[in-house]
Every structure is written in C-alpha cells, then in structure tokens.
mmCIF file of C-alpha atoms and ligand atoms in Angstrom:
data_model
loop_
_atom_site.group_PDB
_atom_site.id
_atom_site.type_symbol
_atom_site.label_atom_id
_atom_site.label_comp_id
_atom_site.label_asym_id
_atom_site.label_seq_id
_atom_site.Cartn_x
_atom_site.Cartn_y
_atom_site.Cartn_z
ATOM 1 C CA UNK A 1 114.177 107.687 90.491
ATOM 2 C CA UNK A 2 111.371 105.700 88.302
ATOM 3 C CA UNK A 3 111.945 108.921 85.405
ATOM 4 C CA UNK A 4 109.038 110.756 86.307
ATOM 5 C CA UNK A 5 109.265 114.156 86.100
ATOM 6 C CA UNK A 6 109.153 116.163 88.891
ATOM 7 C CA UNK A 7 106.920 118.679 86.974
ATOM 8 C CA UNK A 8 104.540 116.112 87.070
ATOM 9 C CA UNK A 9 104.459 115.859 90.444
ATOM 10 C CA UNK A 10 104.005 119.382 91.303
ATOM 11 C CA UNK A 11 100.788 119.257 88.994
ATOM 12 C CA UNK A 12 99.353 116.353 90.825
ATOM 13 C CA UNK A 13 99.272 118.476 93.623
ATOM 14 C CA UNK A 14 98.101 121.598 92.026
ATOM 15 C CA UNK A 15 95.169 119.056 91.062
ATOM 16 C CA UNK A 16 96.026 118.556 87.197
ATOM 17 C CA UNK A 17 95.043 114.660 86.158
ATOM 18 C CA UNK A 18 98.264 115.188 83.744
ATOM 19 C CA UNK A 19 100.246 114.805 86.530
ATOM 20 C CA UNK A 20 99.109 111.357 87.147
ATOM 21 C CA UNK A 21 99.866 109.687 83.937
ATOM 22 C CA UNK A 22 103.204 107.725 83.857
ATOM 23 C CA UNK A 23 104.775 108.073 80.648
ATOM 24 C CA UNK A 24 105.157 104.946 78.191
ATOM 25 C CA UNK A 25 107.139 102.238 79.835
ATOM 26 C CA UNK A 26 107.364 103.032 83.116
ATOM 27 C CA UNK A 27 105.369 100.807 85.546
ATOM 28 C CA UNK A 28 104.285 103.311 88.072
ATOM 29 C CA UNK A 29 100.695 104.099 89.903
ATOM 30 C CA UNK A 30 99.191 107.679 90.572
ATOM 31 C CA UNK A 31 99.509 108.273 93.577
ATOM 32 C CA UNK A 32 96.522 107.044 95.441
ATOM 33 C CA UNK A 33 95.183 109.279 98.763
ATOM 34 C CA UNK A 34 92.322 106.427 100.474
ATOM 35 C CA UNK A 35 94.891 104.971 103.076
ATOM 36 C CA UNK A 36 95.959 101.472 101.821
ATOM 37 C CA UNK A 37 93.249 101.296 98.611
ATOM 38 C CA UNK A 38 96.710 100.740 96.451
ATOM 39 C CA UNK A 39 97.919 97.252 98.184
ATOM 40 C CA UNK A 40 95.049 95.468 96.605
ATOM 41 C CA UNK A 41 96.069 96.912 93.040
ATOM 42 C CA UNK A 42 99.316 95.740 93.827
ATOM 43 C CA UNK A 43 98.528 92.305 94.102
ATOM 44 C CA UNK A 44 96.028 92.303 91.382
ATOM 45 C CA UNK A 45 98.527 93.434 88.325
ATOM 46 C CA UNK A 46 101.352 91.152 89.917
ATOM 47 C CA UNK A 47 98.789 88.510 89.737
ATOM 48 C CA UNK A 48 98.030 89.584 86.001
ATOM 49 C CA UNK A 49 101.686 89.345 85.161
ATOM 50 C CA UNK A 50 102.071 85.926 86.559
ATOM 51 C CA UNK A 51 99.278 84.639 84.514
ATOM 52 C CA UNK A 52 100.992 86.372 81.642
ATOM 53 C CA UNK A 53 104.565 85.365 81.931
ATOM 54 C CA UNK A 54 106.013 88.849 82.324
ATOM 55 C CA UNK A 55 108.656 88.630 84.875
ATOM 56 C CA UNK A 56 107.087 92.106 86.771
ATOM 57 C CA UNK A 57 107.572 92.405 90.491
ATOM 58 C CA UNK A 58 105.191 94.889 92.193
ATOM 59 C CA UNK A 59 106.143 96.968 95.209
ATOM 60 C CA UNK A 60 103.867 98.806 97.215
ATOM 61 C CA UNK A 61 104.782 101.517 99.896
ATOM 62 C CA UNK A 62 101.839 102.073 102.902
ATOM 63 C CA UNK A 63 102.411 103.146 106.474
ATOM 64 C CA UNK A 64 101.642 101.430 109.858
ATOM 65 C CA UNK A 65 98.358 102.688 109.986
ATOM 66 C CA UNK A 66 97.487 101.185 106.663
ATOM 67 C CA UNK A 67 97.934 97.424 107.983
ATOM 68 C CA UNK A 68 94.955 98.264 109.985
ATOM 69 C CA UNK A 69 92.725 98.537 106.333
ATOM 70 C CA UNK A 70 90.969 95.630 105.591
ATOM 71 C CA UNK A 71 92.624 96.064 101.825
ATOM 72 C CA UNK A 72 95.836 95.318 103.763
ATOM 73 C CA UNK A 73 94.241 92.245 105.042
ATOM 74 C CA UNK A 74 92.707 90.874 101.855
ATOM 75 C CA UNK A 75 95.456 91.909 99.729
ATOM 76 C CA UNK A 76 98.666 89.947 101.887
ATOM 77 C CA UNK A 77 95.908 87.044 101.922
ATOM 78 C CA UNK A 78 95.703 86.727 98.040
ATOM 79 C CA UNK A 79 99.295 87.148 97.601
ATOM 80 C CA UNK A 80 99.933 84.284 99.848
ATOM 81 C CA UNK A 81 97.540 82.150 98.161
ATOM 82 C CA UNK A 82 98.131 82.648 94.109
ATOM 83 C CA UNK A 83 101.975 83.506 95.554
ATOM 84 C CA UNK A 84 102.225 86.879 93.573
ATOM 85 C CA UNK A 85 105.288 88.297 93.000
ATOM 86 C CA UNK A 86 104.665 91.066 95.299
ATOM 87 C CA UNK A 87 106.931 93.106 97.919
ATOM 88 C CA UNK A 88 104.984 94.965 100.594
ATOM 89 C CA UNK A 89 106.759 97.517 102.323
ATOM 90 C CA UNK A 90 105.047 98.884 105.679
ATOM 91 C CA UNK A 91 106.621 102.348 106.291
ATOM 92 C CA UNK A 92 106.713 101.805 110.118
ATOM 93 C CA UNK A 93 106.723 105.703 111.334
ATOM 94 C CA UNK A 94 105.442 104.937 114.728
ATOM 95 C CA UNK A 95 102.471 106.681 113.749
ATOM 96 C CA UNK A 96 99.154 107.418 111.940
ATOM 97 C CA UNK A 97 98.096 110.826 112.218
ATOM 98 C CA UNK A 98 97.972 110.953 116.267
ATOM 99 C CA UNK A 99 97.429 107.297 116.480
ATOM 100 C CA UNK A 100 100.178 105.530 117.772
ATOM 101 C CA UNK A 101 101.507 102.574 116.562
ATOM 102 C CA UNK A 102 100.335 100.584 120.071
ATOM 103 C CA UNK A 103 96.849 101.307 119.090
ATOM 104 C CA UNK A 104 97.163 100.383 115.934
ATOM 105 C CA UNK A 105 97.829 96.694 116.430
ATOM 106 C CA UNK A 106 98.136 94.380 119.122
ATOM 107 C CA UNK A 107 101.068 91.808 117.215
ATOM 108 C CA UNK A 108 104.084 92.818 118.549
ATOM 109 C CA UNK A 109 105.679 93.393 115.254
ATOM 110 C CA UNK A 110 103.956 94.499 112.070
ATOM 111 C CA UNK A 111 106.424 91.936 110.128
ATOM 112 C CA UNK A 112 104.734 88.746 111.379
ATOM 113 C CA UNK A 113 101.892 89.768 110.314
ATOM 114 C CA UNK A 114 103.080 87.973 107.030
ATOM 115 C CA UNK A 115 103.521 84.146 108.951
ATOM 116 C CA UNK A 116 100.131 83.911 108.883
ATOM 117 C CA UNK A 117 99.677 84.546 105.403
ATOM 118 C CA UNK A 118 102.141 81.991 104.753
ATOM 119 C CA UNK A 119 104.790 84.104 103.883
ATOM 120 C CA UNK A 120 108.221 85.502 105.056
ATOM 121 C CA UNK A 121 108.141 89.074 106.781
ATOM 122 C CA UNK A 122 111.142 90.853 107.820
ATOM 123 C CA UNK A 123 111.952 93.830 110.263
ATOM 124 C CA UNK A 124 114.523 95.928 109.375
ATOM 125 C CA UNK A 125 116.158 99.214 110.759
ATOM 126 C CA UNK A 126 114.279 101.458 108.429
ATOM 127 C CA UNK A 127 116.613 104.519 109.018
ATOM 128 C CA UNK A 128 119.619 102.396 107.733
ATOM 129 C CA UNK A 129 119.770 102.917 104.049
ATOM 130 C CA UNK A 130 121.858 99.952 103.310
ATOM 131 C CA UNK A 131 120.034 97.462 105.166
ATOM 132 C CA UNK A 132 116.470 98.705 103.430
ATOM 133 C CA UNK A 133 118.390 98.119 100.020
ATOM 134 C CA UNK A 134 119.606 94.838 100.641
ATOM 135 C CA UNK A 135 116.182 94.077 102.401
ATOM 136 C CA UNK A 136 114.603 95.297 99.345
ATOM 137 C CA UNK A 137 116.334 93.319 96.836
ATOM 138 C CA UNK A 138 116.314 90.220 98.674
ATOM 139 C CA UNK A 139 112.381 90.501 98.241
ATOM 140 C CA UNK A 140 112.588 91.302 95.388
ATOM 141 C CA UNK A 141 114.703 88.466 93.847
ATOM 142 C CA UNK A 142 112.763 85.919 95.362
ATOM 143 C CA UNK A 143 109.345 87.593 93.970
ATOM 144 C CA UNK A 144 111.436 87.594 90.732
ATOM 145 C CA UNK A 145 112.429 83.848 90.840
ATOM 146 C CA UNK A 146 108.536 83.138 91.452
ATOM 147 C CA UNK A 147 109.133 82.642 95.065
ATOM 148 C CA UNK A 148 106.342 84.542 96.178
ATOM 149 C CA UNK A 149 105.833 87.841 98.378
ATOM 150 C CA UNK A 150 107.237 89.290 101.286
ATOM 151 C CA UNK A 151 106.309 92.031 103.910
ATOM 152 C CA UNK A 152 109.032 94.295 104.708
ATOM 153 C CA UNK A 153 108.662 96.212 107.507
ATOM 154 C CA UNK A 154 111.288 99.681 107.581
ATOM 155 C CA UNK A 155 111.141 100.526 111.532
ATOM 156 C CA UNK A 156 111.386 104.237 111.739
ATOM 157 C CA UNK A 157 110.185 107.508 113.201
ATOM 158 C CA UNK A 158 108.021 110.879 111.847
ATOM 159 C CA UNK A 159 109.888 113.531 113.304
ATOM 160 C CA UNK A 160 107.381 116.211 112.041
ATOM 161 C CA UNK A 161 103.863 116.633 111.373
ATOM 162 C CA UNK A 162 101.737 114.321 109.534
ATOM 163 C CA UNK A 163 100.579 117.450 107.262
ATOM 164 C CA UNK A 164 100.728 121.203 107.919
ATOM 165 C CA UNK A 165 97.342 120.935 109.157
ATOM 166 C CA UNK A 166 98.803 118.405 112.278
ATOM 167 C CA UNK A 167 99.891 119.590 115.682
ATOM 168 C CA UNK A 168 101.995 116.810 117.085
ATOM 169 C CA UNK A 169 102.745 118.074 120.551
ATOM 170 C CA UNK A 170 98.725 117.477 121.164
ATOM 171 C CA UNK A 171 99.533 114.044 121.187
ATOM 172 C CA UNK A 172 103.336 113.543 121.986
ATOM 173 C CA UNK A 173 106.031 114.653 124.626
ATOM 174 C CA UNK A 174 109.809 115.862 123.063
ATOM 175 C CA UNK A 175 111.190 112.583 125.687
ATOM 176 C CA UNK A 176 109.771 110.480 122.717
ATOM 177 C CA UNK A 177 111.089 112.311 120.098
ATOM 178 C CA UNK A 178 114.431 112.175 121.597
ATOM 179 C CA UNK A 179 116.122 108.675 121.101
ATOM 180 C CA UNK A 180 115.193 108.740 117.635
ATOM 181 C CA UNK A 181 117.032 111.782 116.854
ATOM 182 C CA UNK A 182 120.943 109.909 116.658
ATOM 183 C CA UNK A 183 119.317 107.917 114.159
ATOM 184 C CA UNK A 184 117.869 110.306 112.016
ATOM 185 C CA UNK A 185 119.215 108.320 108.782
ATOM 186 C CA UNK A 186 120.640 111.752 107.186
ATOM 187 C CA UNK A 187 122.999 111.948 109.899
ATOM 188 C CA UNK A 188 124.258 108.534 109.848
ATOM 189 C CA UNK A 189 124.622 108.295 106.207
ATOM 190 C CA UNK A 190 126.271 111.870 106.080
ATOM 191 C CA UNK A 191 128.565 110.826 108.438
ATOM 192 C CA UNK A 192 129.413 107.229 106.586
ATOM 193 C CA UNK A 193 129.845 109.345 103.469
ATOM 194 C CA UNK A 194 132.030 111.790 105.103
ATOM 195 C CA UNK A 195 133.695 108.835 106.805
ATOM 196 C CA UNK A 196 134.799 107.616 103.625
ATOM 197 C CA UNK A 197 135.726 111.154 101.681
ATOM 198 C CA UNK A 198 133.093 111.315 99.573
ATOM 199 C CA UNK A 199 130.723 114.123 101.362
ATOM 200 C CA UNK A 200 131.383 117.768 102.628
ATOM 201 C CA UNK A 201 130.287 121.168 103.541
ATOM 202 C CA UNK A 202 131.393 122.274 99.746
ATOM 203 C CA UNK A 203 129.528 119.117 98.089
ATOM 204 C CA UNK A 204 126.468 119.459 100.270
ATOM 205 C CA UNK A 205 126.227 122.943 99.557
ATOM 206 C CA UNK A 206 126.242 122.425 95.949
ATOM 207 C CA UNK A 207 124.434 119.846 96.043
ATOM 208 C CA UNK A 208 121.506 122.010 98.032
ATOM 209 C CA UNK A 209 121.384 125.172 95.450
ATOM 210 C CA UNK A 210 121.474 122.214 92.600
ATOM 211 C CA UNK A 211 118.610 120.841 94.365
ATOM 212 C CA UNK A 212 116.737 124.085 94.777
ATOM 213 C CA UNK A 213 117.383 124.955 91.394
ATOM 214 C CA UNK A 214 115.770 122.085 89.945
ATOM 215 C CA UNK A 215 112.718 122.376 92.222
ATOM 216 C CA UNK A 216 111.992 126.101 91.359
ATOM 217 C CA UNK A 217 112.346 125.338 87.852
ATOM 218 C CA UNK A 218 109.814 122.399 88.161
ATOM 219 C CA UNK A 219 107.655 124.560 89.973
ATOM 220 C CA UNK A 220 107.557 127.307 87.286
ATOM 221 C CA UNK A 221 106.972 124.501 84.576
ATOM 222 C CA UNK A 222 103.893 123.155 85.912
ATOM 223 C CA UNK A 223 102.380 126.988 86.948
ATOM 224 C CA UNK A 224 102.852 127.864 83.036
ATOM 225 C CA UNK A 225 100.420 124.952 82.182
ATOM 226 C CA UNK A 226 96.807 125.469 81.944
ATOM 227 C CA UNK A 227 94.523 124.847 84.838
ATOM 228 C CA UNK A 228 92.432 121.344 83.811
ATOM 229 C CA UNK A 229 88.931 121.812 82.843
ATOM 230 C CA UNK A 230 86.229 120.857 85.672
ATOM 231 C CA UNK A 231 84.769 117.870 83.803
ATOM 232 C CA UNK A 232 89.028 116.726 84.035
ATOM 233 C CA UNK A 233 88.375 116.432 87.870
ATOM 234 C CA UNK A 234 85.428 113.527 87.708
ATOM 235 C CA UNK A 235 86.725 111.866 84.573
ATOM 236 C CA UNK A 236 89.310 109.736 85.510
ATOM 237 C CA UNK A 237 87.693 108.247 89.311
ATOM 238 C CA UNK A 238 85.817 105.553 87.453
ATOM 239 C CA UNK A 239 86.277 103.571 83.831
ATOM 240 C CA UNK A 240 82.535 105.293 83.488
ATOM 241 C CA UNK A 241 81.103 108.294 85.209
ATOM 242 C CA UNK A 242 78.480 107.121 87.740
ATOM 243 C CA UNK A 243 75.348 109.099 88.194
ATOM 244 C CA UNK A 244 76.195 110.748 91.469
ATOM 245 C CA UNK A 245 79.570 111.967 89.311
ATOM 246 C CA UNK A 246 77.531 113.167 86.999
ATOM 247 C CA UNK A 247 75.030 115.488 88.588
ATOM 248 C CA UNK A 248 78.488 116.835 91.183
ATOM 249 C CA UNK A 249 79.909 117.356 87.589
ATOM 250 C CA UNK A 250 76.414 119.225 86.470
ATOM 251 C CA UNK A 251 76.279 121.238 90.210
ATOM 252 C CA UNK A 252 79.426 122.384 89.937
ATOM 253 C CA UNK A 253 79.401 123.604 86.031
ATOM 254 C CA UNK A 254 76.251 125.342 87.398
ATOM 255 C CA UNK A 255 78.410 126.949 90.347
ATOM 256 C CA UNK A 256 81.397 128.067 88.382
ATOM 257 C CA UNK A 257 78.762 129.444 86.049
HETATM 258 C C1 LIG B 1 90.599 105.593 103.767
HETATM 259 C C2 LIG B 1 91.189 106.794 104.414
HETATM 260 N N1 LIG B 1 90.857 107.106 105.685
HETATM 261 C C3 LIG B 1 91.395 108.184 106.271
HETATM 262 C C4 LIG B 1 92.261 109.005 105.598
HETATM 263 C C5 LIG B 1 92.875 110.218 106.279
HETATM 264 N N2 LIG B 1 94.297 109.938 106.513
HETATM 265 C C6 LIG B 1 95.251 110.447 105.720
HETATM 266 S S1 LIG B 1 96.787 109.919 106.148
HETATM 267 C C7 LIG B 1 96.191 109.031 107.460
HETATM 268 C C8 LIG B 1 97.129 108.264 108.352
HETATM 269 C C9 LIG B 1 97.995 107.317 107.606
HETATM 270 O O1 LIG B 1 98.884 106.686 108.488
HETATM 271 P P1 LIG B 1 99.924 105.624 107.999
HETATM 272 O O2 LIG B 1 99.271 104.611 107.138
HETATM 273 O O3 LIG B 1 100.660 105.128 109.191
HETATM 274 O O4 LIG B 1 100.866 106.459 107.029
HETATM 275 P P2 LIG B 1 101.848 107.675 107.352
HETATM 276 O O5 LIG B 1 101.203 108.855 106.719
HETATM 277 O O6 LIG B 1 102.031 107.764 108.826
HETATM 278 O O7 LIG B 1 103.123 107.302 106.670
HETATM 279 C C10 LIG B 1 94.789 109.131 107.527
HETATM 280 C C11 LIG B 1 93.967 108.488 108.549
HETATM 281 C C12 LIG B 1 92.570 108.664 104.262
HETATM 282 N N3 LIG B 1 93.417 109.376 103.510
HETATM 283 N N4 LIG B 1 92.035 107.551 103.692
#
C-alpha cells in the first residue's frame, strides 16, 4: 500500500538489513520487534516536522499489550503537550501473547486512555473496514490542520496464534472464540461486496492465484539475493557500534570461522 515491495519484506524476515530501507520518498519505519519502542519515534519525527513546517502526519500501529509500555505512556504524554500531529492506533486484539486484555489494564476502554493526555480517543468497531477508514481520516485531518493527536482504538479479535510458536487453547476456551466469528471482517465485507455485485466465487478465485502468484514470485526474488555479511547484522542497531556490539561482532566472526 505505502510502495514497498513485497520482496523487501520477505528479506526482512530472512534477516537481510536491505529489507529495511524504504526507498526515496516514502515515509515509512523498519519494522521495529521491542513491543511499543516505535510510538516514541512516532512522536519524535512528527514533532520534527512541526518545528519544520512540513505538513507530515505520523501514524503508528501497536497492539493492546503495547499501551502497557512505558514508551506508550511517555510518548501519548508528549504528543499531548507539544500537540504533534500524531495518530495512534491501538490494534485492540483482545490479547497479548496469552495475556488477556483484562490484565492488561484496569480503564475500561483503552481509548480514554487519551482524556488524560488531553486529547480525543475514539473506539471503533475494528473489524468494520469502513468505520476504521473514516476513523482514520478523521484523525488524520485534524493532525493535518495542526489540531493535534488522537488515539484510535480498532476493537477486534486474534482468531489464531500469536506466532507458530503459540498454543492458544493453553490459555482460551472455543466459547470465547465463538461470538467473534460473525464478525470476522472478511465475511462481512465479502458479503457487502457481493451485496452490491462487485465480488464472486470467479473474482475471488482469481483474485487468490493472482495473489499467490505474486507472493511466490516475491519469494523467489529475495532467495536469489545474497545472504548479508555478519558485520550487516550489528551495523545498523546503533548510529555507532557500542563495545558490547563489537566484541558479539568479533565472537561471532571467530565462530563462523
Ligand atoms: C519489549 C518486548 N517485550 C516482549 C516482547 C515479546 N513479545 C512479542 S509480541 C508480544 C505481545 C504483543 O502484544 P500486543 O501489543 O497486544 O500486540 P499483538 O501482537 O497482540 O497485536 C510480546 C510480549 C517483545 N517483542 N518486546
């Protein structure tokens, strides 16, 4: 959606700094893998841009456990106080790992967590595409028109596991699973689309091998590139490698060697 490739992507995850590195002109972050470290950054280059004059908005996407971070914290608090143009959006998925929302927080929503940063916060069905858009681009116009932020909170549900190395039924019974499932948001918005003839079995299916074609082909871009060098791996965690970097650099040379 931003225009970066998905090639890029895939060598992220294969470990390849490459993958990390937005091209020219498009305002995008790597992606960052400490829970919640990102918010902060957030703030800081919508800050930057206000002192500037650019007129930059800056989203950032975390999940319910992240508002639990004291980045969260610190970061909302700044953006209240210089009034950054900054949307927050809080992925609410119910939960964090095995950690349920209810012991995440006490506030009975995650949105008004914003009121007392002096700031609006809104809750919105998160599995209703349509209201997140319009949701979105409210917050966004004000942050535009130098209105200040806004926490967006998209209530939703993880159906699966965190990661493939998660076992959800250790902490969760179907019965809970089970009211979500209606309002899975693929099934409402394939039936609005189908609603309105623009979605079928034929377009869905094309769709799907398109899809599949253009993953597989990503896939066998980023295996043809070279595997990065092992000084690549501690090069890019700090403006200047710190001494502990330095001798895990010299360890592992000495380990591969
Ligand atoms: C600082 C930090 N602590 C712990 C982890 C391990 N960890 C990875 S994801 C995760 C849970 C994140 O939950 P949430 O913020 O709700 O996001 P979700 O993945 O549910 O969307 C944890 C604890 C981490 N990546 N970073």
């Amino acid at each position: 959606m931003m225009g970066i490739a998905l090639k890029n992507f895939m060598l992220y995850w294969m470990g390849n700094e490459v993958g990390s590195h937005a091209p020219e002109g498009i305002n995008i972050m790597p992606v960052s893998i400490p829970v919640g470290t990102h918010i902060p950054h957030a703030v800081g280059t919508a800050w930057a841009a206000k002192i500037r004059g650019d007129k930059v908005v800056t989203m950032a996407y975390f999940g319910d456990g992240a508002t639990s971070k004291g980045d969260f914290h610190e970061a909302m608090n700044f953006a209240g106080v210089f009034k950054t143009p900054t949307v927050f959006f809080c992925q609410n998925n119910q939960f964090a790992i095995s950690v349920p929302r209810s012991r995440q927080t006490a506030s009975a929503t995650i949105a008004q967590k914003a009121i007392a940063y002096g700031f609006d916060g809104i809750q919105v069905d998160g599995n209703d595409l349509f209201a997140v858009i319009a949701a979105t681009k409210q917050a966004v116009n004000k942050a535009r028109s130098g209105e200040g932020p806004t926490l967006i909170e998209g209530v939703t549900f993880r159906f699966g596991p965190h990661t493939t190395a998660d076992d959800p039924t250790k902490y969760r019974t179907d019965k809970e699973i089970e009211p979500w499932k209606p309002l899975d948001p693929l099934i409402r918005m394939r039936l609005y689309l189908k609603d309105k003839g623009l979605w079928s079995d034929e377009v869905e299916q094309r769709m799907t091998e398109e899809a599949q074609k253009e993953i597989d082909q990503a896939v066998k871009d980023a295996e043809a590139v070279p595997p990065p060098a092992p000084d690549e791996i501690f090069a890019s965690v700090f403006a200047e490698m710190t001494p502990q970097l330095k001798e895990q650099l010299e360890y592992l040379k000495s380990t591969l060697a």
